Amino acid sequence: MWNSPIVHTNHKYRHNISIVNQIKSKLKIGKITVMILLLVFVATTWLGRGLYDKLFMLEGQVFVVNATAEDHTIKLTFPLGEELKVDLKAGDSSRFMIGKTGEGSIDVTIDGTGKDDVGYLTTMNGMVILTVAENSIIFSQFSP
C-alpha cells in the first residue's frame, strides 16, 4: 500500500514536468517565429519606403515645358548618353521618367539646333524641370 501512492505521485510529477517542457518548447518556437516575422516586417518596410520615395518623391522625373509661342521639337541628351525627344506645342509640357542619368549637364537641342548644356545632375536626382523660354533654357531641380 505504501508503494502505490508514491508511484502515483511520482507519475503526476513526471506528467507536470512534461507539460512544463512542452510549454517551454512552444515559447521558444513562438519567440523564433516573432523574430522571423519582425525581420520580414523590417525588410518589407525598408523596401516599401524606397518604392514610396521613387514613386512619390518624383525621383528620376523630368518635366519639359515649352514656354514659347511656337511649337518645338526638343531633344535632351543626359550625361550617360540616354536621349529623350519630344514634340511640344506652344505652352505645352511633358513628363518623362529616367533611370540613371549619369553625372554632368544635360545637352539640349531645339529643332535640330544645339542650344545649351544646362544644369548639373548627380547620381541621385530629385525632380528636374527644364523650361524652354524664348531666349534661354531654365533648369530647376527639386530635391526632397
mmCIF file of C-alpha atoms in Angstrom:
data_model
loop_
_atom_site.group_PDB
_atom_site.id
_atom_site.type_symbol
_atom_site.label_atom_id
_atom_site.label_comp_id
_atom_site.label_asym_id
_atom_site.label_seq_id
_atom_site.Cartn_x
_atom_site.Cartn_y
_atom_site.Cartn_z
ATOM 1 C CA MET A 1 0.000 0.000 0.000
ATOM 2 C CA TRP A 2 2.844 2.356 0.725
ATOM 3 C CA ASN A 3 4.267 1.930 -2.743
ATOM 4 C CA SER A 4 1.070 2.664 -4.587
ATOM 5 C CA PRO A 5 0.644 6.363 -3.567
ATOM 6 C CA ILE A 6 4.352 7.089 -4.141
ATOM 7 C CA VAL A 7 4.260 5.690 -7.657
ATOM 8 C CA HIS A 8 1.069 7.585 -8.328
ATOM 9 C CA THR A 9 2.590 10.867 -7.009
ATOM 10 C CA ASN A 10 5.754 10.276 -8.993
ATOM 11 C CA HIS A 11 3.651 9.746 -12.139
ATOM 12 C CA LYS A 12 1.838 13.067 -11.550
ATOM 13 C CA TYR A 13 5.188 14.817 -11.035
ATOM 14 C CA ARG A 14 6.583 13.434 -14.319
ATOM 15 C CA HIS A 15 3.393 14.445 -16.113
ATOM 16 C CA ASN A 16 3.731 18.031 -14.783
ATOM 17 C CA ILE A 17 7.376 18.191 -15.899
ATOM 18 C CA SER A 18 6.305 17.009 -19.338
ATOM 19 C CA ILE A 19 3.681 19.777 -19.552
ATOM 20 C CA VAL A 20 6.214 22.422 -18.438
ATOM 21 C CA ASN A 21 8.709 21.188 -21.060
ATOM 22 C CA GLN A 22 6.034 21.368 -23.758
ATOM 23 C CA ILE A 23 5.174 24.934 -22.743
ATOM 24 C CA LYS A 24 8.859 25.939 -22.799
ATOM 25 C CA SER A 25 9.247 24.372 -26.242
ATOM 26 C CA LYS A 26 6.205 26.250 -27.571
ATOM 27 C CA LEU A 27 7.521 29.510 -26.104
ATOM 28 C CA LYS A 28 10.880 29.007 -27.870
ATOM 29 C CA ILE A 29 9.108 28.331 -31.169
ATOM 30 C CA GLY A 30 6.930 31.403 -30.571
ATOM 31 C CA LYS A 31 9.985 33.607 -29.923
ATOM 32 C CA ILE A 32 11.693 32.351 -33.068
ATOM 33 C CA THR A 33 8.520 32.975 -35.083
ATOM 34 C CA VAL A 34 8.200 36.509 -33.710
ATOM 35 C CA MET A 35 11.857 37.247 -34.537
ATOM 36 C CA ILE A 36 11.441 35.991 -38.112
ATOM 37 C CA LEU A 37 8.239 37.994 -38.572
ATOM 38 C CA LEU A 38 9.953 41.084 -37.147
ATOM 39 C CA LEU A 39 12.840 40.711 -39.620
ATOM 40 C CA VAL A 40 10.382 40.272 -42.509
ATOM 41 C CA PHE A 41 8.447 43.352 -41.353
ATOM 42 C CA VAL A 42 11.597 45.493 -41.133
ATOM 43 C CA ALA A 43 12.800 44.373 -44.582
ATOM 44 C CA THR A 44 9.376 44.994 -46.125
ATOM 45 C CA THR A 45 9.175 48.436 -44.527
ATOM 46 C CA TRP A 46 12.636 49.333 -45.815
ATOM 47 C CA LEU A 47 11.801 48.215 -49.374
ATOM 48 C CA GLY A 48 8.400 49.902 -49.200
ATOM 49 C CA ARG A 49 9.993 53.195 -48.174
ATOM 50 C CA GLY A 50 12.361 53.013 -51.147
ATOM 51 C CA LEU A 51 9.452 52.363 -53.509
ATOM 52 C CA TYR A 52 7.464 55.207 -51.948
ATOM 53 C CA ASP A 53 10.409 57.595 -52.408
ATOM 54 C CA LYS A 54 10.804 56.556 -56.029
ATOM 55 C CA LEU A 55 7.111 56.960 -56.857
ATOM 56 C CA PHE A 56 6.073 59.950 -54.782
ATOM 57 C CA MET A 57 9.243 61.969 -54.261
ATOM 58 C CA LEU A 58 9.498 62.271 -58.050
ATOM 59 C CA GLU A 59 12.987 60.786 -58.197
ATOM 60 C CA GLY A 60 14.017 60.445 -61.837
ATOM 61 C CA GLN A 61 11.114 62.565 -63.101
ATOM 62 C CA VAL A 62 11.924 65.054 -65.872
ATOM 63 C CA PHE A 63 9.436 67.748 -66.873
ATOM 64 C CA VAL A 64 9.974 69.649 -70.115
ATOM 65 C CA VAL A 65 7.999 72.869 -70.573
ATOM 66 C CA ASN A 66 7.706 74.841 -73.806
ATOM 67 C CA ALA A 67 7.191 78.408 -72.588
ATOM 68 C CA THR A 68 7.431 79.918 -76.066
ATOM 69 C CA ALA A 69 4.772 80.975 -78.560
ATOM 70 C CA GLU A 70 5.932 78.392 -81.140
ATOM 71 C CA ASP A 71 5.893 74.597 -81.433
ATOM 72 C CA HIS A 72 9.295 72.937 -80.917
ATOM 73 C CA THR A 73 10.986 69.553 -81.138
ATOM 74 C CA ILE A 74 13.162 69.286 -78.036
ATOM 75 C CA LYS A 75 15.862 66.661 -77.565
ATOM 76 C CA LEU A 76 17.607 66.120 -74.238
ATOM 77 C CA THR A 77 20.835 64.139 -74.004
ATOM 78 C CA PHE A 78 21.836 63.065 -70.497
ATOM 79 C CA PRO A 79 25.448 62.515 -69.348
ATOM 80 C CA LEU A 80 25.240 58.712 -69.735
ATOM 81 C CA GLY A 81 24.040 59.170 -73.321
ATOM 82 C CA GLU A 82 20.337 58.461 -72.899
ATOM 83 C CA GLU A 83 18.200 60.701 -75.097
ATOM 84 C CA LEU A 84 14.646 61.977 -74.777
ATOM 85 C CA LYS A 85 12.924 63.582 -77.748
ATOM 86 C CA VAL A 86 9.564 65.326 -77.575
ATOM 87 C CA ASP A 87 7.424 67.488 -79.834
ATOM 88 C CA LEU A 88 5.798 70.205 -77.745
ATOM 89 C CA LYS A 89 3.204 72.700 -78.835
ATOM 90 C CA ALA A 90 3.449 76.290 -77.617
ATOM 91 C CA GLY A 91 2.785 76.435 -73.853
ATOM 92 C CA ASP A 92 2.651 72.632 -73.533
ATOM 93 C CA SER A 93 4.629 70.358 -71.196
ATOM 94 C CA SER A 94 5.608 66.706 -70.998
ATOM 95 C CA ARG A 95 6.827 64.412 -68.252
ATOM 96 C CA PHE A 96 9.338 61.568 -68.518
ATOM 97 C CA MET A 97 10.835 59.017 -66.178
ATOM 98 C CA ILE A 98 14.549 58.399 -66.483
ATOM 99 C CA GLY A 99 16.644 55.881 -64.600
ATOM 100 C CA LYS A 100 20.357 56.541 -64.378
ATOM 101 C CA THR A 101 21.301 59.952 -65.712
ATOM 102 C CA GLY A 102 24.995 59.992 -65.014
ATOM 103 C CA GLU A 103 26.823 62.977 -63.604
ATOM 104 C CA GLY A 104 27.080 66.203 -65.571
ATOM 105 C CA SER A 105 24.973 68.643 -67.552
ATOM 106 C CA ILE A 106 22.072 67.993 -69.929
ATOM 107 C CA ASP A 107 22.649 68.778 -73.610
ATOM 108 C CA VAL A 108 19.541 70.478 -75.043
ATOM 109 C CA THR A 109 18.776 70.611 -78.760
ATOM 110 C CA ILE A 110 15.783 72.594 -80.053
ATOM 111 C CA ASP A 111 14.524 71.980 -83.601
ATOM 112 C CA GLY A 112 17.830 70.309 -84.524
ATOM 113 C CA THR A 113 19.984 73.187 -83.280
ATOM 114 C CA GLY A 114 22.206 72.596 -80.261
ATOM 115 C CA LYS A 115 21.325 75.263 -77.726
ATOM 116 C CA ASP A 116 22.889 74.749 -74.363
ATOM 117 C CA ASP A 117 24.340 72.456 -71.745
ATOM 118 C CA VAL A 118 22.176 73.149 -68.724
ATOM 119 C CA GLY A 119 22.097 72.187 -65.067
ATOM 120 C CA TYR A 120 24.158 69.602 -63.282
ATOM 121 C CA LEU A 121 22.902 66.127 -62.461
ATOM 122 C CA THR A 122 24.331 63.751 -59.900
ATOM 123 C CA THR A 123 23.745 60.064 -59.260
ATOM 124 C CA MET A 124 20.690 60.824 -57.105
ATOM 125 C CA ASN A 125 18.331 63.433 -58.522
ATOM 126 C CA GLY A 126 15.038 64.828 -57.440
ATOM 127 C CA MET A 127 12.519 66.156 -59.915
ATOM 128 C CA VAL A 128 14.098 68.080 -62.830
ATOM 129 C CA ILE A 129 12.220 70.801 -64.721
ATOM 130 C CA LEU A 130 13.551 72.191 -67.988
ATOM 131 C CA THR A 131 11.738 75.265 -69.234
ATOM 132 C CA VAL A 132 12.413 76.346 -72.791
ATOM 133 C CA ALA A 133 11.893 80.111 -72.951
ATOM 134 C CA GLU A 134 12.305 82.490 -75.919
ATOM 135 C CA ASN A 135 15.954 83.300 -75.212
ATOM 136 C CA SER A 136 17.083 80.721 -72.667
ATOM 137 C CA ILE A 137 16.635 77.308 -71.139
ATOM 138 C CA ILE A 138 15.922 77.302 -67.426
ATOM 139 C CA PHE A 139 16.994 74.315 -65.324
ATOM 140 C CA SER A 140 15.269 73.706 -61.979
ATOM 141 C CA GLN A 141 15.741 70.791 -59.649
ATOM 142 C CA PHE A 142 13.732 69.920 -56.561
ATOM 143 C CA SER A 143 15.228 67.570 -54.019
ATOM 144 C CA PRO A 144 13.126 66.135 -51.200
#
